[in-house]
Amino acid sequence: MSKVKELILPVLLAVAVLAVPLVIKNPYWLNVLILILVWTSLGTAWNILGGYAGQLSLGHSAFFGLGAYTLAITATRLGWNPWLGIALGILLAVPLSLFIGSITFRLHGPYFVLGTLAIAEVLRLVALAWRSVTNGAVGIMVPRLFMGISRAPFYWFIAVVAIVAVGLTWWIERNKVGYYFTAIREDQETAESIGINTTGYKNLALVISAVISAVTGAFYASFLSYIEPDIVLSEPVSLQMAIVAIIGGRGTVLGPTVGATLLVLASELFRAQFKQAHLLIYGLLLMAAILFLPGGVLGTVQQRLKDRRAARLAATGATFVARKEAS
């Protein structure tokens, strides 16, 4: 019964998210919401590996780009249905993530970060050089998953991806897998000493993260109808995935959602109000958030609530002791 009660609020939130296009019809705001959901999915994917398992990757654009280019190439070069391209992208993300894991998980600290960054950069250079397949820097047109001018089908697709990603994170946090991820993040050597297969669980986190990123990449390519290496395989893409999770609250279920909402809305506001200066203001906003909210927005709020609860308990205990001594 308690598990059913736990599910009520998440299910209501998911229904509310899916109902948004029935209320908001404005194409501009639907586009903004789609971008929020795209970065929620990507931030959540990064958070599973970087937030819970503690493996700070800066190469997630590799999986994002893989999904995007798999859909684009199979649809335009081979004439496949775009949905088959998405399925193939998911299948390819698994061996690619295991291959990257076999290389990078031997590294620690900054070397791991640099290793993931290097692999993503290699894939970007391959996409630039392999012009017969990818068209290089010229880019490639991508067929749309949904016909017509309505943004609602695109919204519903990426909303389902984001809901599944966040729901999976919620499940991980409350189960054995999440405890193992956290143990690896806090102290890998101690986790190994108590029998946790650290390599296996890190690979599991990477595979889950890669699949979510690949699906989102395929969707994003179709949504834009055009991709080129710097759009889906560049360092800023990987960096923003990490920033979304860190700003919102690394290692929290809804942290990436909060981070994506804040950063996308701030970006849109500054672009409209300050034109070319919005990039500078956006960067300053990120620096301020990192300096003054080291646990991220949601992480800081949760920590302050815990501190207040602990202070109340301590005060209650002190009052009880004082009354007992007085009596």
mmCIF file of N, CA, C and O in Angstrom, residues 124-218:
data_model
loop_
_atom_site.group_PDB
_atom_site.id
_atom_site.type_symbol
_atom_site.label_atom_id
_atom_site.label_comp_id
_atom_site.label_asym_id
_atom_site.label_seq_id
_atom_site.Cartn_x
_atom_site.Cartn_y
_atom_site.Cartn_z
ATOM 1 N N ARG A 124 33.661 13.183 -33.565
ATOM 2 C CA ARG A 124 33.332 14.425 -34.284
ATOM 3 C C ARG A 124 34.226 14.591 -35.512
ATOM 4 O O ARG A 124 33.753 14.955 -36.607
ATOM 5 N N LEU A 125 35.512 14.281 -35.353
ATOM 6 C CA LEU A 125 36.447 14.397 -36.478
ATOM 7 C C LEU A 125 36.140 13.360 -37.556
ATOM 8 O O LEU A 125 36.271 13.645 -38.749
ATOM 9 N N VAL A 126 35.712 12.160 -37.148
ATOM 10 C CA VAL A 126 35.318 11.137 -38.120
ATOM 11 C C VAL A 126 34.109 11.616 -38.923
ATOM 12 O O VAL A 126 34.057 11.477 -40.148
ATOM 13 N N ALA A 127 33.127 12.211 -38.232
ATOM 14 C CA ALA A 127 31.937 12.721 -38.911
ATOM 15 C C ALA A 127 32.294 13.850 -39.878
ATOM 16 O O ALA A 127 31.682 13.973 -40.948
ATOM 17 N N LEU A 128 33.264 14.657 -39.513
ATOM 18 C CA LEU A 128 33.703 15.741 -40.408
ATOM 19 C C LEU A 128 34.431 15.192 -41.638
ATOM 20 O O LEU A 128 34.262 15.699 -42.751
ATOM 21 N N ALA A 129 35.247 14.156 -41.442
ATOM 22 C CA ALA A 129 36.084 13.642 -42.529
ATOM 23 C C ALA A 129 35.346 12.667 -43.447
ATOM 24 O O ALA A 129 35.676 12.566 -44.634
ATOM 25 N N TRP A 130 34.346 11.961 -42.949
ATOM 26 C CA TRP A 130 33.666 10.927 -43.727
ATOM 27 C C TRP A 130 32.543 11.547 -44.553
ATOM 28 O O TRP A 130 31.366 11.274 -44.358
ATOM 29 N N ARG A 131 32.935 12.365 -45.506
ATOM 30 C CA ARG A 131 31.967 13.168 -46.248
ATOM 31 C C ARG A 131 31.019 12.340 -47.107
ATOM 32 O O ARG A 131 29.878 12.735 -47.348
ATOM 33 N N SER A 132 31.484 11.199 -47.590
ATOM 34 C CA SER A 132 30.631 10.373 -48.454
ATOM 35 C C SER A 132 29.404 9.847 -47.712
ATOM 36 O O SER A 132 28.403 9.491 -48.337
ATOM 37 N N VAL A 133 29.477 9.803 -46.393
ATOM 38 C CA VAL A 133 28.358 9.293 -45.591
ATOM 39 C C VAL A 133 27.645 10.411 -44.834
ATOM 40 O O VAL A 133 26.418 10.483 -44.809
ATOM 41 N N THR A 134 28.432 11.304 -44.218
ATOM 42 C CA THR A 134 27.850 12.322 -43.333
ATOM 43 C C THR A 134 27.738 13.707 -43.963
ATOM 44 O O THR A 134 27.166 14.610 -43.362
ATOM 45 N N ASN A 135 28.328 13.892 -45.145
ATOM 46 C CA ASN A 135 28.408 15.217 -45.795
ATOM 47 C C ASN A 135 29.318 16.179 -45.046
ATOM 48 O O ASN A 135 29.336 17.373 -45.332
ATOM 49 N N GLY A 136 30.062 15.677 -44.075
ATOM 50 C CA GLY A 136 31.047 16.505 -43.375
ATOM 51 C C GLY A 136 30.442 17.731 -42.731
ATOM 52 O O GLY A 136 29.356 17.693 -42.144
ATOM 53 N N ALA A 137 31.147 18.854 -42.883
ATOM 54 C CA ALA A 137 30.708 20.111 -42.271
ATOM 55 C C ALA A 137 29.473 20.690 -42.953
ATOM 56 O O ALA A 137 28.800 21.559 -42.381
ATOM 57 N N VAL A 138 29.167 20.224 -44.155
ATOM 58 C CA VAL A 138 27.980 20.707 -44.869
ATOM 59 C C VAL A 138 26.713 20.282 -44.142
ATOM 60 O O VAL A 138 25.709 20.999 -44.126
ATOM 61 N N GLY A 139 26.775 19.115 -43.510
ATOM 62 C CA GLY A 139 25.624 18.626 -42.769
ATOM 63 C C GLY A 139 24.705 17.770 -43.616
ATOM 64 O O GLY A 139 24.931 17.570 -44.813
ATOM 65 N N ILE A 140 23.675 17.257 -42.992
ATOM 66 C CA ILE A 140 22.766 16.340 -43.660
ATOM 67 C C ILE A 140 21.328 16.634 -43.224
ATOM 68 O O ILE A 140 21.067 16.908 -42.056
ATOM 69 N N MET A 141 20.420 16.609 -44.173
ATOM 70 C CA MET A 141 19.013 16.812 -43.857
ATOM 71 C C MET A 141 18.434 15.545 -43.218
ATOM 72 O O MET A 141 18.818 14.435 -43.579
ATOM 73 N N VAL A 142 17.523 15.750 -42.286
ATOM 74 C CA VAL A 142 16.951 14.626 -41.538
ATOM 75 C C VAL A 142 15.436 14.640 -41.699
ATOM 76 O O VAL A 142 14.798 15.675 -41.512
ATOM 77 N N PRO A 143 14.842 13.492 -42.037
ATOM 78 C CA PRO A 143 13.372 13.446 -42.167
ATOM 79 C C PRO A 143 12.704 13.607 -40.806
ATOM 80 O O PRO A 143 13.251 13.211 -39.776
ATOM 81 N N ARG A 144 11.528 14.171 -40.816
ATOM 82 C CA ARG A 144 10.799 14.405 -39.573
ATOM 83 C C ARG A 144 10.030 13.151 -39.171
ATOM 84 O O ARG A 144 9.494 12.438 -40.016
ATOM 85 N N LEU A 145 9.988 12.912 -37.874
ATOM 86 C CA LEU A 145 9.248 11.761 -37.352
ATOM 87 C C LEU A 145 7.741 11.940 -37.510
ATOM 88 O O LEU A 145 7.007 10.963 -37.639
ATOM 89 N N PHE A 146 7.309 13.208 -37.474
ATOM 90 C CA PHE A 146 5.877 13.495 -37.538
ATOM 91 C C PHE A 146 5.621 14.543 -38.616
ATOM 92 O O PHE A 146 6.313 15.564 -38.670
ATOM 93 N N MET A 147 4.653 14.296 -39.444
ATOM 94 C CA MET A 147 4.315 15.229 -40.499
ATOM 95 C C MET A 147 3.383 16.317 -39.965
ATOM 96 O O MET A 147 2.795 16.182 -38.896
ATOM 97 N N GLY A 148 3.251 17.394 -40.729
ATOM 98 C CA GLY A 148 2.363 18.484 -40.329
ATOM 99 C C GLY A 148 3.108 19.565 -39.571
ATOM 100 O O GLY A 148 4.292 19.437 -39.251
ATOM 101 N N ILE A 149 2.392 20.649 -39.279
ATOM 102 C CA ILE A 149 3.036 21.799 -38.642
ATOM 103 C C ILE A 149 2.885 21.789 -37.118
ATOM 104 O O ILE A 149 3.507 22.587 -36.426
ATOM 105 N N SER A 150 2.076 20.887 -36.598
ATOM 106 C CA SER A 150 1.846 20.852 -35.161
ATOM 107 C C SER A 150 3.093 20.386 -34.416
ATOM 108 O O SER A 150 3.763 19.435 -34.831
ATOM 109 N N ARG A 151 3.393 21.070 -33.302
ATOM 110 C CA ARG A 151 4.524 20.688 -32.453
ATOM 111 C C ARG A 151 4.118 19.645 -31.409
ATOM 112 O O ARG A 151 4.962 19.072 -30.750
ATOM 113 N N ALA A 152 2.815 19.427 -31.249
ATOM 114 C CA ALA A 152 2.327 18.545 -30.185
ATOM 115 C C ALA A 152 2.892 17.124 -30.268
ATOM 116 O O ALA A 152 3.332 16.586 -29.242
ATOM 117 N N PRO A 153 2.924 16.458 -31.448
ATOM 118 C CA PRO A 153 3.493 15.100 -31.491
ATOM 119 C C PRO A 153 4.960 15.060 -31.059
ATOM 120 O O PRO A 153 5.373 14.116 -30.364
ATOM 121 N N PHE A 154 5.732 16.071 -31.475
ATOM 122 C CA PHE A 154 7.134 16.132 -31.043
ATOM 123 C C PHE A 154 7.207 16.286 -29.524
ATOM 124 O O PHE A 154 8.040 15.660 -28.865
ATOM 125 N N TYR A 155 6.346 17.133 -28.984
ATOM 126 C CA TYR A 155 6.323 17.341 -27.541
ATOM 127 C C TYR A 155 6.023 16.028 -26.826
ATOM 128 O O TYR A 155 6.706 15.662 -25.856
ATOM 129 N N TRP A 156 4.996 15.309 -27.271
ATOM 130 C CA TRP A 156 4.608 14.076 -26.588
ATOM 131 C C TRP A 156 5.715 13.024 -26.652
ATOM 132 O O TRP A 156 5.951 12.303 -25.685
ATOM 133 N N PHE A 157 6.408 12.945 -27.792
ATOM 134 C CA PHE A 157 7.481 11.950 -27.912
ATOM 135 C C PHE A 157 8.588 12.225 -26.900
ATOM 136 O O PHE A 157 8.982 11.337 -26.130
ATOM 137 N N ILE A 158 9.099 13.457 -26.892
ATOM 138 C CA ILE A 158 10.213 13.763 -25.989
ATOM 139 C C ILE A 158 9.751 13.809 -24.542
ATOM 140 O O ILE A 158 10.535 13.540 -23.621
ATOM 141 N N ALA A 159 8.460 14.105 -24.308
ATOM 142 C CA ALA A 159 7.924 14.061 -22.944
ATOM 143 C C ALA A 159 7.967 12.632 -22.409
ATOM 144 O O ALA A 159 8.324 12.407 -21.244
ATOM 145 N N VAL A 160 7.620 11.666 -23.253
ATOM 146 C CA VAL A 160 7.680 10.260 -22.832
ATOM 147 C C VAL A 160 9.117 9.854 -22.532
ATOM 148 O O VAL A 160 9.392 9.178 -21.526
ATOM 149 N N VAL A 161 10.058 10.283 -23.386
ATOM 150 C CA VAL A 161 11.477 9.975 -23.149
ATOM 151 C C VAL A 161 11.932 10.556 -21.813
ATOM 152 O O VAL A 161 12.582 9.876 -21.002
ATOM 153 N N ALA A 162 11.583 11.829 -21.567
ATOM 154 C CA ALA A 162 11.984 12.486 -20.319
ATOM 155 C C ALA A 162 11.336 11.824 -19.107
ATOM 156 O O ALA A 162 11.993 11.617 -18.072
ATOM 157 N N ILE A 163 10.061 11.475 -19.222
ATOM 158 C CA ILE A 163 9.350 10.827 -18.104
ATOM 159 C C ILE A 163 9.972 9.470 -17.794
ATOM 160 O O ILE A 163 10.179 9.110 -16.621
ATOM 161 N N VAL A 164 10.280 8.703 -18.826
ATOM 162 C CA VAL A 164 10.921 7.395 -18.620
ATOM 163 C C VAL A 164 12.289 7.568 -17.975
ATOM 164 O O VAL A 164 12.653 6.836 -17.039
ATOM 165 N N ALA A 165 13.068 8.556 -18.444
ATOM 166 C CA ALA A 165 14.406 8.794 -17.890
ATOM 167 C C ALA A 165 14.334 9.193 -16.418
ATOM 168 O O ALA A 165 15.060 8.653 -15.572
ATOM 169 N N VAL A 166 13.450 10.142 -16.098
ATOM 170 C CA VAL A 166 13.299 10.582 -14.708
ATOM 171 C C VAL A 166 12.724 9.460 -13.849
ATOM 172 O O VAL A 166 13.167 9.242 -12.712
ATOM 173 N N GLY A 167 11.745 8.734 -14.395
ATOM 174 C CA GLY A 167 11.157 7.610 -13.659
ATOM 175 C C GLY A 167 12.182 6.522 -13.368
ATOM 176 O O GLY A 167 12.192 5.943 -12.275
ATOM 177 N N LEU A 168 13.053 6.270 -14.334
ATOM 178 C CA LEU A 168 14.107 5.273 -14.132
ATOM 179 C C LEU A 168 15.075 5.730 -13.043
ATOM 180 O O LEU A 168 15.514 4.919 -12.208
ATOM 181 N N THR A 169 15.404 7.016 -13.044
ATOM 182 C CA THR A 169 16.270 7.556 -11.996
ATOM 183 C C THR A 169 15.619 7.423 -10.625
ATOM 184 O O THR A 169 16.277 7.072 -9.641
ATOM 185 N N TRP A 170 14.316 7.714 -10.564
ATOM 186 C CA TRP A 170 13.561 7.582 -9.312
ATOM 187 C C TRP A 170 13.606 6.139 -8.813
ATOM 188 O O TRP A 170 13.795 5.889 -7.619
ATOM 189 N N TRP A 171 13.461 5.186 -9.729
ATOM 190 C CA TRP A 171 13.506 3.769 -9.364
ATOM 191 C C TRP A 171 14.908 3.383 -8.895
ATOM 192 O O TRP A 171 15.065 2.669 -7.890
ATOM 193 N N ILE A 172 15.933 3.833 -9.621
ATOM 194 C CA ILE A 172 17.320 3.523 -9.261
ATOM 195 C C ILE A 172 17.632 4.016 -7.854
ATOM 196 O O ILE A 172 18.252 3.308 -7.053
ATOM 197 N N GLU A 173 17.204 5.244 -7.549
ATOM 198 C CA GLU A 173 17.515 5.829 -6.246
ATOM 199 C C GLU A 173 16.933 5.014 -5.100
ATOM 200 O O GLU A 173 17.482 5.018 -3.987
ATOM 201 N N ARG A 174 15.836 4.320 -5.345
ATOM 202 C CA ARG A 174 15.133 3.610 -4.278
ATOM 203 C C ARG A 174 15.417 2.115 -4.256
ATOM 204 O O ARG A 174 14.787 1.379 -3.499
ATOM 205 N N ASN A 175 16.359 1.663 -5.079
ATOM 206 C CA ASN A 175 16.636 0.237 -5.135
ATOM 207 C C ASN A 175 18.129 -0.058 -4.975
ATOM 208 O O ASN A 175 18.952 0.862 -4.901
ATOM 209 N N LYS A 176 18.436 -1.347 -4.933
ATOM 210 C CA LYS A 176 19.804 -1.796 -4.687
ATOM 211 C C LYS A 176 20.803 -1.192 -5.668
ATOM 212 O O LYS A 176 21.919 -0.842 -5.277
ATOM 213 N N VAL A 177 20.393 -1.076 -6.913
ATOM 214 C CA VAL A 177 21.294 -0.520 -7.933
ATOM 215 C C VAL A 177 21.752 0.875 -7.536
ATOM 216 O O VAL A 177 22.928 1.214 -7.656
ATOM 217 N N GLY A 178 20.823 1.691 -7.062
ATOM 218 C CA GLY A 178 21.168 3.049 -6.656
ATOM 219 C C GLY A 178 22.118 3.073 -5.475
ATOM 220 O O GLY A 178 23.036 3.910 -5.417
ATOM 221 N N TYR A 179 21.929 2.154 -4.520
ATOM 222 C CA TYR A 179 22.836 2.082 -3.376
ATOM 223 C C TYR A 179 24.249 1.705 -3.831
ATOM 224 O O TYR A 179 25.235 2.239 -3.321
ATOM 225 N N TYR A 180 24.323 0.801 -4.798
ATOM 226 C CA TYR A 180 25.634 0.410 -5.319
ATOM 227 C C TYR A 180 26.294 1.568 -6.073
ATOM 228 O O TYR A 180 27.498 1.803 -5.939
ATOM 229 N N PHE A 181 25.491 2.270 -6.886
ATOM 230 C CA PHE A 181 26.030 3.438 -7.589
ATOM 231 C C PHE A 181 26.601 4.453 -6.593
ATOM 232 O O PHE A 181 27.705 4.977 -6.773
ATOM 233 N N THR A 182 25.826 4.739 -5.533
ATOM 234 C CA THR A 182 26.255 5.715 -4.532
ATOM 235 C C THR A 182 27.514 5.253 -3.813
ATOM 236 O O THR A 182 28.421 6.051 -3.543
ATOM 237 N N ALA A 183 27.588 3.957 -3.516
ATOM 238 C CA ALA A 183 28.781 3.414 -2.857
ATOM 239 C C ALA A 183 30.012 3.592 -3.732
ATOM 240 O O ALA A 183 31.091 3.964 -3.248
ATOM 241 N N ILE A 184 29.858 3.355 -5.033
ATOM 242 C CA ILE A 184 30.970 3.538 -5.971
ATOM 243 C C ILE A 184 31.381 5.004 -6.028
ATOM 244 O O ILE A 184 32.572 5.336 -6.054
ATOM 245 N N ARG A 185 30.392 5.899 -6.048
ATOM 246 C CA ARG A 185 30.686 7.334 -6.088
ATOM 247 C C ARG A 185 31.435 7.789 -4.840
ATOM 248 O O ARG A 185 32.399 8.552 -4.934
ATOM 249 N N GLU A 186 31.017 7.321 -3.677
ATOM 250 C CA GLU A 186 31.605 7.782 -2.428
ATOM 251 C C GLU A 186 32.998 7.210 -2.190
ATOM 252 O O GLU A 186 33.893 7.921 -1.740
ATOM 253 N N ASP A 187 33.186 5.910 -2.468
ATOM 254 C CA ASP A 187 34.496 5.287 -2.230
ATOM 255 C C ASP A 187 34.550 3.967 -2.994
ATOM 256 O O ASP A 187 34.049 2.948 -2.530
ATOM 257 N N GLN A 188 35.165 4.016 -4.164
ATOM 258 C CA GLN A 188 35.180 2.840 -5.027
ATOM 259 C C GLN A 188 35.938 1.677 -4.384
ATOM 260 O O GLN A 188 35.512 0.521 -4.487
ATOM 261 N N GLU A 189 37.059 1.946 -3.733
ATOM 262 C CA GLU A 189 37.848 0.872 -3.136
ATOM 263 C C GLU A 189 37.076 0.160 -2.026
ATOM 264 O O GLU A 189 37.116 -1.067 -1.918
ATOM 265 N N THR A 190 36.369 0.943 -1.208
ATOM 266 C CA THR A 190 35.553 0.332 -0.154
ATOM 267 C C THR A 190 34.420 -0.482 -0.757
ATOM 268 O O THR A 190 34.096 -1.573 -0.266
ATOM 269 N N ALA A 191 33.812 0.034 -1.832
ATOM 270 C CA ALA A 191 32.734 -0.701 -2.508
ATOM 271 C C ALA A 191 33.243 -2.047 -3.021
ATOM 272 O O ALA A 191 32.561 -3.071 -2.894
ATOM 273 N N GLU A 192 34.437 -2.062 -3.588
ATOM 274 C CA GLU A 192 35.022 -3.313 -4.077
ATOM 275 C C GLU A 192 35.299 -4.276 -2.926
ATOM 276 O O GLU A 192 35.107 -5.492 -3.052
ATOM 277 N N SER A 193 35.736 -3.718 -1.802
ATOM 278 C CA SER A 193 36.103 -4.563 -0.656
ATOM 279 C C SER A 193 34.900 -5.289 -0.052
ATOM 280 O O SER A 193 35.062 -6.316 0.605
ATOM 281 N N ILE A 194 33.688 -4.751 -0.259
ATOM 282 C CA ILE A 194 32.493 -5.417 0.290
ATOM 283 C C ILE A 194 31.774 -6.243 -0.776
ATOM 284 O O ILE A 194 30.648 -6.687 -0.568
ATOM 285 N N GLY A 195 32.444 -6.433 -1.910
ATOM 286 C CA GLY A 195 31.924 -7.366 -2.912
ATOM 287 C C GLY A 195 31.123 -6.775 -4.048
ATOM 288 O O GLY A 195 30.532 -7.520 -4.836
ATOM 289 N N ILE A 196 31.082 -5.449 -4.166
ATOM 290 C CA ILE A 196 30.340 -4.832 -5.276
ATOM 291 C C ILE A 196 31.178 -4.904 -6.543
ATOM 292 O O ILE A 196 32.366 -4.542 -6.534
ATOM 293 N N ASN A 197 30.576 -5.358 -7.620
ATOM 294 C CA ASN A 197 31.247 -5.408 -8.921
ATOM 295 C C ASN A 197 31.254 -3.996 -9.510
ATOM 296 O O ASN A 197 30.356 -3.622 -10.270
ATOM 297 N N THR A 198 32.253 -3.209 -9.138
ATOM 298 C CA THR A 198 32.254 -1.786 -9.504
ATOM 299 C C THR A 198 32.303 -1.581 -11.017
ATOM 300 O O THR A 198 31.602 -0.721 -11.549
ATOM 301 N N THR A 199 33.108 -2.373 -11.714
ATOM 302 C CA THR A 199 33.200 -2.228 -13.176
ATOM 303 C C THR A 199 31.867 -2.550 -13.828
ATOM 304 O O THR A 199 31.406 -1.840 -14.738
ATOM 305 N N GLY A 200 31.222 -3.615 -13.366
ATOM 306 C CA GLY A 200 29.937 -4.006 -13.934
ATOM 307 C C GLY A 200 28.867 -2.950 -13.731
ATOM 308 O O GLY A 200 28.113 -2.628 -14.655
ATOM 309 N N TYR A 201 28.802 -2.378 -12.532
ATOM 310 C CA TYR A 201 27.782 -1.370 -12.252
ATOM 311 C C TYR A 201 28.091 -0.037 -12.942
ATOM 312 O O TYR A 201 27.169 0.691 -13.339
ATOM 313 N N LYS A 202 29.357 0.291 -13.087
ATOM 314 C CA LYS A 202 29.697 1.507 -13.839
ATOM 315 C C LYS A 202 29.315 1.337 -15.309
ATOM 316 O O LYS A 202 28.804 2.278 -15.934
ATOM 317 N N ASN A 203 29.536 0.144 -15.851
ATOM 318 C CA ASN A 203 29.124 -0.117 -17.235
ATOM 319 C C ASN A 203 27.605 -0.071 -17.371
ATOM 320 O O ASN A 203 27.088 0.412 -18.380
ATOM 321 N N LEU A 204 26.897 -0.580 -16.358
ATOM 322 C CA LEU A 204 25.437 -0.522 -16.389
ATOM 323 C C LEU A 204 24.956 0.929 -16.423
ATOM 324 O O LEU A 204 24.066 1.283 -17.216
ATOM 325 N N ALA A 205 25.547 1.774 -15.574
ATOM 326 C CA ALA A 205 25.184 3.191 -15.555
ATOM 327 C C ALA A 205 25.475 3.842 -16.902
ATOM 328 O O ALA A 205 24.677 4.645 -17.408
ATOM 329 N N LEU A 206 26.602 3.478 -17.502
ATOM 330 C CA LEU A 206 26.988 4.064 -18.790
ATOM 331 C C LEU A 206 26.044 3.611 -19.898
ATOM 332 O O LEU A 206 25.652 4.415 -20.754
ATOM 333 N N VAL A 207 25.653 2.350 -19.903
ATOM 334 C CA VAL A 207 24.739 1.836 -20.933
ATOM 335 C C VAL A 207 23.385 2.532 -20.850
ATOM 336 O O VAL A 207 22.832 2.984 -21.866
ATOM 337 N N ILE A 208 22.838 2.638 -19.630
ATOM 338 C CA ILE A 208 21.552 3.327 -19.455
ATOM 339 C C ILE A 208 21.655 4.772 -19.931
ATOM 340 O O ILE A 208 20.795 5.274 -20.667
ATOM 341 N N SER A 209 22.725 5.432 -19.530
ATOM 342 C CA SER A 209 22.954 6.824 -19.895
ATOM 343 C C SER A 209 23.093 6.986 -21.406
ATOM 344 O O SER A 209 22.546 7.916 -22.002
ATOM 345 N N ALA A 210 23.809 6.044 -22.033
ATOM 346 C CA ALA A 210 24.043 6.114 -23.477
ATOM 347 C C ALA A 210 22.760 5.923 -24.266
ATOM 348 O O ALA A 210 22.510 6.625 -25.259
ATOM 349 N N VAL A 211 21.920 4.993 -23.845
ATOM 350 C CA VAL A 211 20.665 4.715 -24.555
ATOM 351 C C VAL A 211 19.739 5.931 -24.513
ATOM 352 O O VAL A 211 19.160 6.332 -25.534
ATOM 353 N N ILE A 212 19.603 6.546 -23.334
ATOM 354 C CA ILE A 212 18.754 7.740 -23.216
ATOM 355 C C ILE A 212 19.293 8.865 -24.093
ATOM 356 O O ILE A 212 18.542 9.559 -24.793
ATOM 357 N N SER A 213 20.612 9.046 -24.095
ATOM 358 C CA SER A 213 21.236 10.105 -24.906
ATOM 359 C C SER A 213 21.036 9.850 -26.394
ATOM 360 O O SER A 213 20.780 10.783 -27.170
ATOM 361 N N ALA A 214 21.146 8.587 -26.820
ATOM 362 C CA ALA A 214 20.994 8.250 -28.238
ATOM 363 C C ALA A 214 19.573 8.500 -28.723
ATOM 364 O O ALA A 214 19.352 9.043 -29.816
ATOM 365 N N VAL A 215 18.579 8.091 -27.927
ATOM 366 C CA VAL A 215 17.176 8.331 -28.290
ATOM 367 C C VAL A 215 16.914 9.829 -28.394
ATOM 368 O O VAL A 215 16.266 10.301 -29.347
ATOM 369 N N THR A 216 17.430 10.578 -27.431
ATOM 370 C CA THR A 216 17.237 12.033 -27.450
ATOM 371 C C THR A 216 17.930 12.655 -28.652
ATOM 372 O O THR A 216 17.414 13.587 -29.271
ATOM 373 N N GLY A 217 19.120 12.144 -28.994
ATOM 374 C CA GLY A 217 19.835 12.652 -30.163
ATOM 375 C C GLY A 217 19.075 12.416 -31.450
ATOM 376 O O GLY A 217 19.002 13.297 -32.320
ATOM 377 N N ALA A 218 18.492 11.237 -31.595
ATOM 378 C CA ALA A 218 17.689 10.925 -32.785
ATOM 379 C C ALA A 218 16.484 11.854 -32.875
ATOM 380 O O ALA A 218 16.166 12.393 -33.951
#
